[in-house]
């Protein structure tokens, strides 16, 4: 049986134009792409998500010190606004 790992929480997100950001990220889980950008970012006028604090699941940024087997192992992450979405501010090059 595979052990379930605790995913790191999204500590804060300043990408207020994201539909999941309603005074914090309320997606169930987010993914980061190979550019360390939030692949879950969704620009809509409506706000959505769940009554949860989002967690970080998959991370394609293999050169990050917090990436282990394409999963984020940081204690928590911060996400910030970017020109075309949101970026992982916790990314640290290995």
mmCIF file of N, CA and C in Angstrom:
data_model
loop_
_atom_site.group_PDB
_atom_site.id
_atom_site.type_symbol
_atom_site.label_atom_id
_atom_site.label_comp_id
_atom_site.label_asym_id
_atom_site.label_seq_id
_atom_site.Cartn_x
_atom_site.Cartn_y
_atom_site.Cartn_z
ATOM 1 N N UNK A 1 0.845 -1.178 0.000
ATOM 2 C CA UNK A 1 0.000 0.000 0.000
ATOM 3 C C UNK A 1 0.890 1.240 0.000
ATOM 4 N N UNK A 2 0.512 2.226 -0.752
ATOM 5 C CA UNK A 2 1.269 3.475 -0.832
ATOM 6 C C UNK A 2 0.901 4.385 0.323
ATOM 7 N N UNK A 3 1.909 4.980 0.956
ATOM 8 C CA UNK A 3 1.649 5.955 2.013
ATOM 9 C C UNK A 3 1.122 7.238 1.399
ATOM 10 N N UNK A 4 0.131 7.832 2.031
ATOM 11 C CA UNK A 4 -0.385 9.115 1.580
ATOM 12 C C UNK A 4 0.449 10.205 2.237
ATOM 13 N N UNK A 5 0.957 11.112 1.417
ATOM 14 C CA UNK A 5 1.774 12.194 1.931
ATOM 15 C C UNK A 5 0.912 13.404 2.209
ATOM 16 N N UNK A 6 1.267 14.137 3.246
ATOM 17 C CA UNK A 6 0.565 15.374 3.513
ATOM 18 C C UNK A 6 1.093 16.426 2.547
ATOM 19 N N UNK A 7 0.186 17.028 1.808
ATOM 20 C CA UNK A 7 0.587 18.031 0.830
ATOM 21 C C UNK A 7 0.745 19.379 1.526
ATOM 22 N N UNK A 8 1.700 20.194 1.065
ATOM 23 C CA UNK A 8 1.885 21.510 1.676
ATOM 24 C C UNK A 8 0.718 22.447 1.378
ATOM 25 N N UNK A 9 0.394 23.285 2.334
ATOM 26 C CA UNK A 9 -0.698 24.245 2.177
ATOM 27 C C UNK A 9 -0.228 25.471 1.399
ATOM 28 N N UNK A 10 -1.161 26.094 0.706
ATOM 29 C CA UNK A 10 -0.906 27.385 0.079
ATOM 30 C C UNK A 10 -1.070 28.419 1.190
ATOM 31 N N UNK A 11 0.053 28.924 1.678
ATOM 32 C CA UNK A 11 0.052 29.848 2.812
ATOM 33 C C UNK A 11 -0.625 31.157 2.460
ATOM 34 N N UNK A 12 -0.329 31.681 1.291
ATOM 35 C CA UNK A 12 -0.969 32.908 0.833
ATOM 36 C C UNK A 12 -0.882 32.998 -0.683
ATOM 37 N N UNK A 13 -1.813 33.772 -1.249
ATOM 38 C CA UNK A 13 -1.844 33.980 -2.688
ATOM 39 C C UNK A 13 -2.294 35.410 -2.958
ATOM 40 N N UNK A 14 -1.462 36.152 -3.663
ATOM 41 C CA UNK A 14 -1.802 37.536 -3.985
ATOM 42 C C UNK A 14 -2.383 37.688 -5.387
ATOM 43 N N UNK A 15 -2.674 36.574 -6.050
ATOM 44 C CA UNK A 15 -3.266 36.619 -7.389
ATOM 45 C C UNK A 15 -4.780 36.798 -7.247
ATOM 46 N N UNK A 16 -5.197 38.005 -6.931
ATOM 47 C CA UNK A 16 -6.604 38.265 -6.635
ATOM 48 C C UNK A 16 -7.516 38.126 -7.845
ATOM 49 N N UNK A 17 -6.959 38.096 -9.055
ATOM 50 C CA UNK A 17 -7.792 37.917 -10.246
ATOM 51 C C UNK A 17 -8.117 36.449 -10.505
ATOM 52 N N UNK A 18 -7.625 35.554 -9.674
ATOM 53 C CA UNK A 18 -7.912 34.134 -9.828
ATOM 54 C C UNK A 18 -9.275 33.812 -9.216
ATOM 55 N N UNK A 19 -10.063 33.013 -9.911
ATOM 56 C CA UNK A 19 -11.393 32.640 -9.434
ATOM 57 C C UNK A 19 -11.351 31.832 -8.138
ATOM 58 N N UNK A 20 -10.233 31.174 -7.860
ATOM 59 C CA UNK A 20 -10.115 30.399 -6.626
ATOM 60 C C UNK A 20 -9.651 31.242 -5.444
ATOM 61 N N UNK A 21 -9.221 32.479 -5.705
ATOM 62 C CA UNK A 21 -8.724 33.326 -4.628
ATOM 63 C C UNK A 21 -9.868 34.189 -4.096
ATOM 64 N N UNK A 22 -10.380 33.825 -2.953
ATOM 65 C CA UNK A 22 -11.432 34.561 -2.263
ATOM 66 C C UNK A 22 -10.957 34.711 -0.824
ATOM 67 N N UNK A 23 -10.075 35.709 -0.616
ATOM 68 C CA UNK A 23 -9.403 35.891 0.671
ATOM 69 C C UNK A 23 -8.580 34.643 1.009
ATOM 70 N N UNK A 24 -7.799 34.193 0.042
ATOM 71 C CA UNK A 24 -6.985 32.995 0.153
ATOM 72 C C UNK A 24 -7.372 32.018 -0.939
ATOM 73 N N UNK A 25 -6.511 31.061 -1.192
ATOM 74 C CA UNK A 25 -6.765 30.080 -2.249
ATOM 75 C C UNK A 25 -7.695 28.991 -1.734
ATOM 76 N N UNK A 26 -8.804 28.784 -2.450
ATOM 77 C CA UNK A 26 -9.787 27.800 -2.034
ATOM 78 C C UNK A 26 -9.997 26.687 -3.056
ATOM 79 N N UNK A 27 -9.011 26.483 -3.931
ATOM 80 C CA UNK A 27 -9.031 25.281 -4.763
ATOM 81 C C UNK A 27 -8.731 24.105 -3.838
ATOM 82 N N UNK A 28 -9.203 22.918 -4.168
ATOM 83 C CA UNK A 28 -8.884 21.756 -3.329
ATOM 84 C C UNK A 28 -7.385 21.522 -3.321
ATOM 85 N N UNK A 29 -6.781 21.582 -4.507
ATOM 86 C CA UNK A 29 -5.337 21.430 -4.648
ATOM 87 C C UNK A 29 -4.910 22.168 -5.911
ATOM 88 N N UNK A 30 -3.676 22.640 -5.911
ATOM 89 C CA UNK A 30 -3.138 23.313 -7.085
ATOM 90 C C UNK A 30 -1.944 22.535 -7.606
ATOM 91 N N UNK A 31 -1.608 22.773 -8.862
ATOM 92 C CA UNK A 31 -0.422 22.192 -9.484
ATOM 93 C C UNK A 31 0.451 23.325 -9.986
ATOM 94 N N UNK A 32 1.740 23.104 -9.989
ATOM 95 C CA UNK A 32 2.696 24.063 -10.531
ATOM 96 C C UNK A 32 3.289 23.471 -11.805
ATOM 97 N N UNK A 33 3.392 24.304 -12.852
ATOM 98 C CA UNK A 33 3.937 23.804 -14.110
ATOM 99 C C UNK A 33 5.453 23.963 -14.156
ATOM 100 N N UNK A 34 6.053 23.621 -15.273
ATOM 101 C CA UNK A 34 7.509 23.631 -15.412
ATOM 102 C C UNK A 34 8.123 25.023 -15.322
ATOM 103 N N UNK A 35 7.312 26.071 -15.438
ATOM 104 C CA UNK A 35 7.805 27.447 -15.297
ATOM 105 C C UNK A 35 7.609 27.977 -13.883
ATOM 106 N N UNK A 36 7.213 27.121 -12.947
ATOM 107 C CA UNK A 36 6.876 27.492 -11.567
ATOM 108 C C UNK A 36 5.676 28.423 -11.529
ATOM 109 N N UNK A 37 4.792 28.264 -12.481
ATOM 110 C CA UNK A 37 3.541 29.029 -12.504
ATOM 111 C C UNK A 37 2.408 28.131 -12.017
ATOM 112 N N UNK A 38 1.418 28.742 -11.408
ATOM 113 C CA UNK A 38 0.267 27.989 -10.920
ATOM 114 C C UNK A 38 -0.581 27.554 -12.112
ATOM 115 N N UNK A 39 -0.628 26.266 -12.360
ATOM 116 C CA UNK A 39 -1.383 25.730 -13.484
ATOM 117 C C UNK A 39 -2.882 25.687 -13.193
ATOM 118 N N UNK A 40 -3.272 25.979 -11.961
ATOM 119 C CA UNK A 40 -4.673 25.970 -11.563
ATOM 120 C C UNK A 40 -5.292 27.356 -11.675
ATOM 121 N N UNK A 41 -4.469 28.374 -11.931
ATOM 122 C CA UNK A 41 -4.951 29.750 -12.052
ATOM 123 C C UNK A 41 -6.083 29.820 -13.072
ATOM 124 N N UNK A 42 -7.173 30.477 -12.698
ATOM 125 C CA UNK A 42 -8.336 30.603 -13.567
ATOM 126 C C UNK A 42 -8.884 32.014 -13.440
ATOM 127 N N UNK A 43 -8.820 32.774 -14.518
ATOM 128 C CA UNK A 43 -9.268 34.167 -14.495
ATOM 129 C C UNK A 43 -10.737 34.260 -14.893
ATOM 130 N N UNK A 44 -11.593 34.400 -13.893
ATOM 131 C CA UNK A 44 -13.033 34.570 -14.092
ATOM 132 C C UNK A 44 -13.530 35.623 -13.110
ATOM 133 N N UNK A 45 -14.644 36.238 -13.422
ATOM 134 C CA UNK A 45 -15.234 37.188 -12.482
ATOM 135 C C UNK A 45 -15.844 36.488 -11.277
ATOM 136 N N UNK A 46 -16.384 35.287 -11.481
ATOM 137 C CA UNK A 46 -16.986 34.527 -10.388
ATOM 138 C C UNK A 46 -15.901 33.928 -9.501
ATOM 139 N N UNK A 47 -16.206 33.784 -8.218
ATOM 140 C CA UNK A 47 -15.298 33.131 -7.289
ATOM 141 C C UNK A 47 -15.800 31.717 -7.049
ATOM 142 N N UNK A 48 -14.888 30.785 -6.939
ATOM 143 C CA UNK A 48 -15.264 29.393 -6.748
ATOM 144 C C UNK A 48 -14.348 28.711 -5.764
ATOM 145 N N UNK A 49 -14.421 27.429 -5.731
ATOM 146 C CA UNK A 49 -13.595 26.643 -4.831
ATOM 147 C C UNK A 49 -14.399 26.114 -3.664
ATOM 148 N N UNK A 50 -13.693 25.561 -2.724
ATOM 149 C CA UNK A 50 -14.293 24.927 -1.556
ATOM 150 C C UNK A 50 -13.947 25.698 -0.300
ATOM 151 N N UNK A 51 -14.566 25.354 0.791
ATOM 152 C CA UNK A 51 -14.260 25.987 2.065
ATOM 153 C C UNK A 51 -13.064 25.277 2.712
ATOM 154 N N UNK A 52 -11.944 25.311 1.998
ATOM 155 C CA UNK A 52 -10.708 24.670 2.445
ATOM 156 C C UNK A 52 -9.539 25.597 2.127
ATOM 157 N N UNK A 53 -8.413 25.328 2.726
ATOM 158 C CA UNK A 53 -7.161 25.978 2.340
ATOM 159 C C UNK A 53 -6.506 25.062 1.325
ATOM 160 N N UNK A 54 -6.191 25.596 0.160
ATOM 161 C CA UNK A 54 -5.624 24.784 -0.916
ATOM 162 C C UNK A 54 -4.303 24.147 -0.506
ATOM 163 N N UNK A 55 -4.004 23.057 -1.163
ATOM 164 C CA UNK A 55 -2.748 22.356 -0.976
ATOM 165 C C UNK A 55 -2.043 22.275 -2.326
ATOM 166 N N UNK A 56 -0.753 21.988 -2.279
ATOM 167 C CA UNK A 56 0.021 21.853 -3.509
ATOM 168 C C UNK A 56 0.261 20.378 -3.753
ATOM 169 N N UNK A 57 -0.154 19.938 -4.912
ATOM 170 C CA UNK A 57 0.061 18.554 -5.293
ATOM 171 C C UNK A 57 1.244 18.455 -6.229
ATOM 172 N N UNK A 58 0.967 18.236 -7.482
ATOM 173 C CA UNK A 58 2.005 18.028 -8.480
ATOM 174 C C UNK A 58 2.801 19.292 -8.744
ATOM 175 N N UNK A 59 4.095 19.117 -8.964
ATOM 176 C CA UNK A 59 4.973 20.220 -9.328
ATOM 177 C C UNK A 59 5.919 19.742 -10.422
ATOM 178 N N UNK A 60 5.826 20.379 -11.572
ATOM 179 C CA UNK A 60 6.667 19.994 -12.701
ATOM 180 C C UNK A 60 8.021 20.690 -12.692
ATOM 181 N N UNK A 61 8.271 21.552 -11.727
ATOM 182 C CA UNK A 61 9.544 22.287 -11.661
ATOM 183 C C UNK A 61 10.586 21.416 -10.962
ATOM 184 N N UNK A 62 11.152 20.479 -11.711
ATOM 185 C CA UNK A 62 12.051 19.469 -11.162
ATOM 186 C C UNK A 62 13.337 20.049 -10.578
ATOM 187 N N UNK A 63 13.710 21.288 -10.952
ATOM 188 C CA UNK A 63 14.958 21.858 -10.436
ATOM 189 C C UNK A 63 14.753 22.657 -9.150
ATOM 190 N N UNK A 64 13.600 22.527 -8.502
ATOM 191 C CA UNK A 64 13.342 23.219 -7.232
ATOM 192 C C UNK A 64 13.820 22.344 -6.070
ATOM 193 N N UNK A 65 14.397 22.947 -5.055
ATOM 194 C CA UNK A 65 14.875 22.189 -3.890
ATOM 195 C C UNK A 65 13.733 21.484 -3.165
ATOM 196 N N UNK A 66 12.513 21.965 -3.332
ATOM 197 C CA UNK A 66 11.362 21.377 -2.646
ATOM 198 C C UNK A 66 10.675 20.286 -3.457
ATOM 199 N N UNK A 67 11.177 20.005 -4.657
ATOM 200 C CA UNK A 67 10.555 19.025 -5.533
ATOM 201 C C UNK A 67 11.200 17.660 -5.317
ATOM 202 N N UNK A 68 10.365 16.687 -4.992
ATOM 203 C CA UNK A 68 10.844 15.318 -4.847
ATOM 204 C C UNK A 68 9.882 14.410 -5.607
ATOM 205 N N UNK A 69 10.371 13.791 -6.645
ATOM 206 C CA UNK A 69 9.560 12.898 -7.473
ATOM 207 C C UNK A 69 8.340 13.630 -8.027
ATOM 208 N N UNK A 70 8.535 14.894 -8.419
ATOM 209 C CA UNK A 70 7.512 15.754 -9.011
ATOM 210 C C UNK A 70 6.360 16.078 -8.058
ATOM 211 N N UNK A 71 6.632 16.013 -6.762
ATOM 212 C CA UNK A 71 5.692 16.411 -5.715
ATOM 213 C C UNK A 71 6.362 17.494 -4.868
ATOM 214 N N UNK A 72 5.576 18.460 -4.432
ATOM 215 C CA UNK A 72 6.106 19.542 -3.606
ATOM 216 C C UNK A 72 6.270 19.061 -2.175
ATOM 217 N N UNK A 73 7.461 19.272 -1.617
ATOM 218 C CA UNK A 73 7.753 18.871 -0.238
ATOM 219 C C UNK A 73 8.040 20.074 0.657
ATOM 220 N N UNK A 74 7.733 21.278 0.190
ATOM 221 C CA UNK A 74 7.932 22.474 1.019
ATOM 222 C C UNK A 74 6.951 22.418 2.190
ATOM 223 N N UNK A 75 7.273 23.049 3.314
ATOM 224 C CA UNK A 75 6.322 23.064 4.429
ATOM 225 C C UNK A 75 5.041 23.816 4.066
ATOM 226 N N UNK A 76 5.160 24.834 3.236
ATOM 227 C CA UNK A 76 4.035 25.586 2.700
ATOM 228 C C UNK A 76 4.554 26.383 1.516
ATOM 229 N N UNK A 77 3.666 26.923 0.698
ATOM 230 C CA UNK A 77 4.080 27.749 -0.427
ATOM 231 C C UNK A 77 3.309 29.061 -0.424
ATOM 232 N N UNK A 78 3.912 30.044 -1.055
ATOM 233 C CA UNK A 78 3.266 31.324 -1.314
ATOM 234 C C UNK A 78 3.135 31.456 -2.821
ATOM 235 N N UNK A 79 2.003 31.980 -3.252
ATOM 236 C CA UNK A 79 1.738 32.181 -4.670
ATOM 237 C C UNK A 79 1.499 33.661 -4.880
ATOM 238 N N UNK A 80 2.058 34.205 -5.963
ATOM 239 C CA UNK A 80 1.923 35.633 -6.217
ATOM 240 C C UNK A 80 1.499 35.934 -7.630
ATOM 241 N N UNK A 81 0.953 37.114 -7.814
ATOM 242 C CA UNK A 81 0.503 37.559 -9.126
ATOM 243 C C UNK A 81 1.660 37.602 -10.107
ATOM 244 N N UNK A 82 1.354 37.271 -11.339
ATOM 245 C CA UNK A 82 2.320 37.329 -12.432
ATOM 246 C C UNK A 82 1.622 37.985 -13.620
ATOM 247 N N UNK A 83 2.388 38.333 -14.624
ATOM 248 C CA UNK A 83 1.833 39.016 -15.794
ATOM 249 C C UNK A 83 0.681 38.230 -16.417
ATOM 250 N N UNK A 84 0.779 36.924 -16.461
ATOM 251 C CA UNK A 84 -0.283 36.130 -17.088
ATOM 252 C C UNK A 84 -0.755 35.007 -16.170
ATOM 253 N N UNK A 85 -0.967 35.310 -14.900
ATOM 254 C CA UNK A 85 -1.452 34.291 -13.979
ATOM 255 C C UNK A 85 -0.863 34.445 -12.605
ATOM 256 N N UNK A 86 -0.280 33.368 -12.109
ATOM 257 C CA UNK A 86 0.281 33.353 -10.765
ATOM 258 C C UNK A 86 1.522 32.468 -10.745
ATOM 259 N N UNK A 87 2.504 32.869 -9.965
ATOM 260 C CA UNK A 87 3.760 32.126 -9.857
ATOM 261 C C UNK A 87 3.980 31.627 -8.439
ATOM 262 N N UNK A 88 4.728 30.537 -8.318
ATOM 263 C CA UNK A 88 5.131 30.021 -7.020
ATOM 264 C C UNK A 88 6.278 30.884 -6.498
ATOM 265 N N UNK A 89 6.025 31.591 -5.406
ATOM 266 C CA UNK A 89 7.057 32.443 -4.814
ATOM 267 C C UNK A 89 7.994 31.661 -3.906
ATOM 268 N N UNK A 90 7.677 30.406 -3.656
ATOM 269 C CA UNK A 90 8.503 29.559 -2.800
ATOM 270 C C UNK A 90 9.556 28.777 -3.594
ATOM 271 N N UNK A 91 9.550 28.918 -4.918
ATOM 272 C CA UNK A 91 10.518 28.231 -5.766
ATOM 273 C C UNK A 91 11.935 28.652 -5.407
ATOM 274 N N UNK A 92 12.802 27.650 -5.195
ATOM 275 C CA UNK A 92 14.225 27.882 -4.940
ATOM 276 C C UNK A 92 14.989 26.889 -5.810
ATOM 277 N N UNK A 93 15.838 27.403 -6.681
ATOM 278 C CA UNK A 93 16.592 26.552 -7.588
ATOM 279 C C UNK A 93 17.525 25.637 -6.805
ATOM 280 N N UNK A 94 17.517 24.357 -7.166
ATOM 281 C CA UNK A 94 18.366 23.365 -6.485
ATOM 282 C C UNK A 94 19.818 23.556 -6.868
#
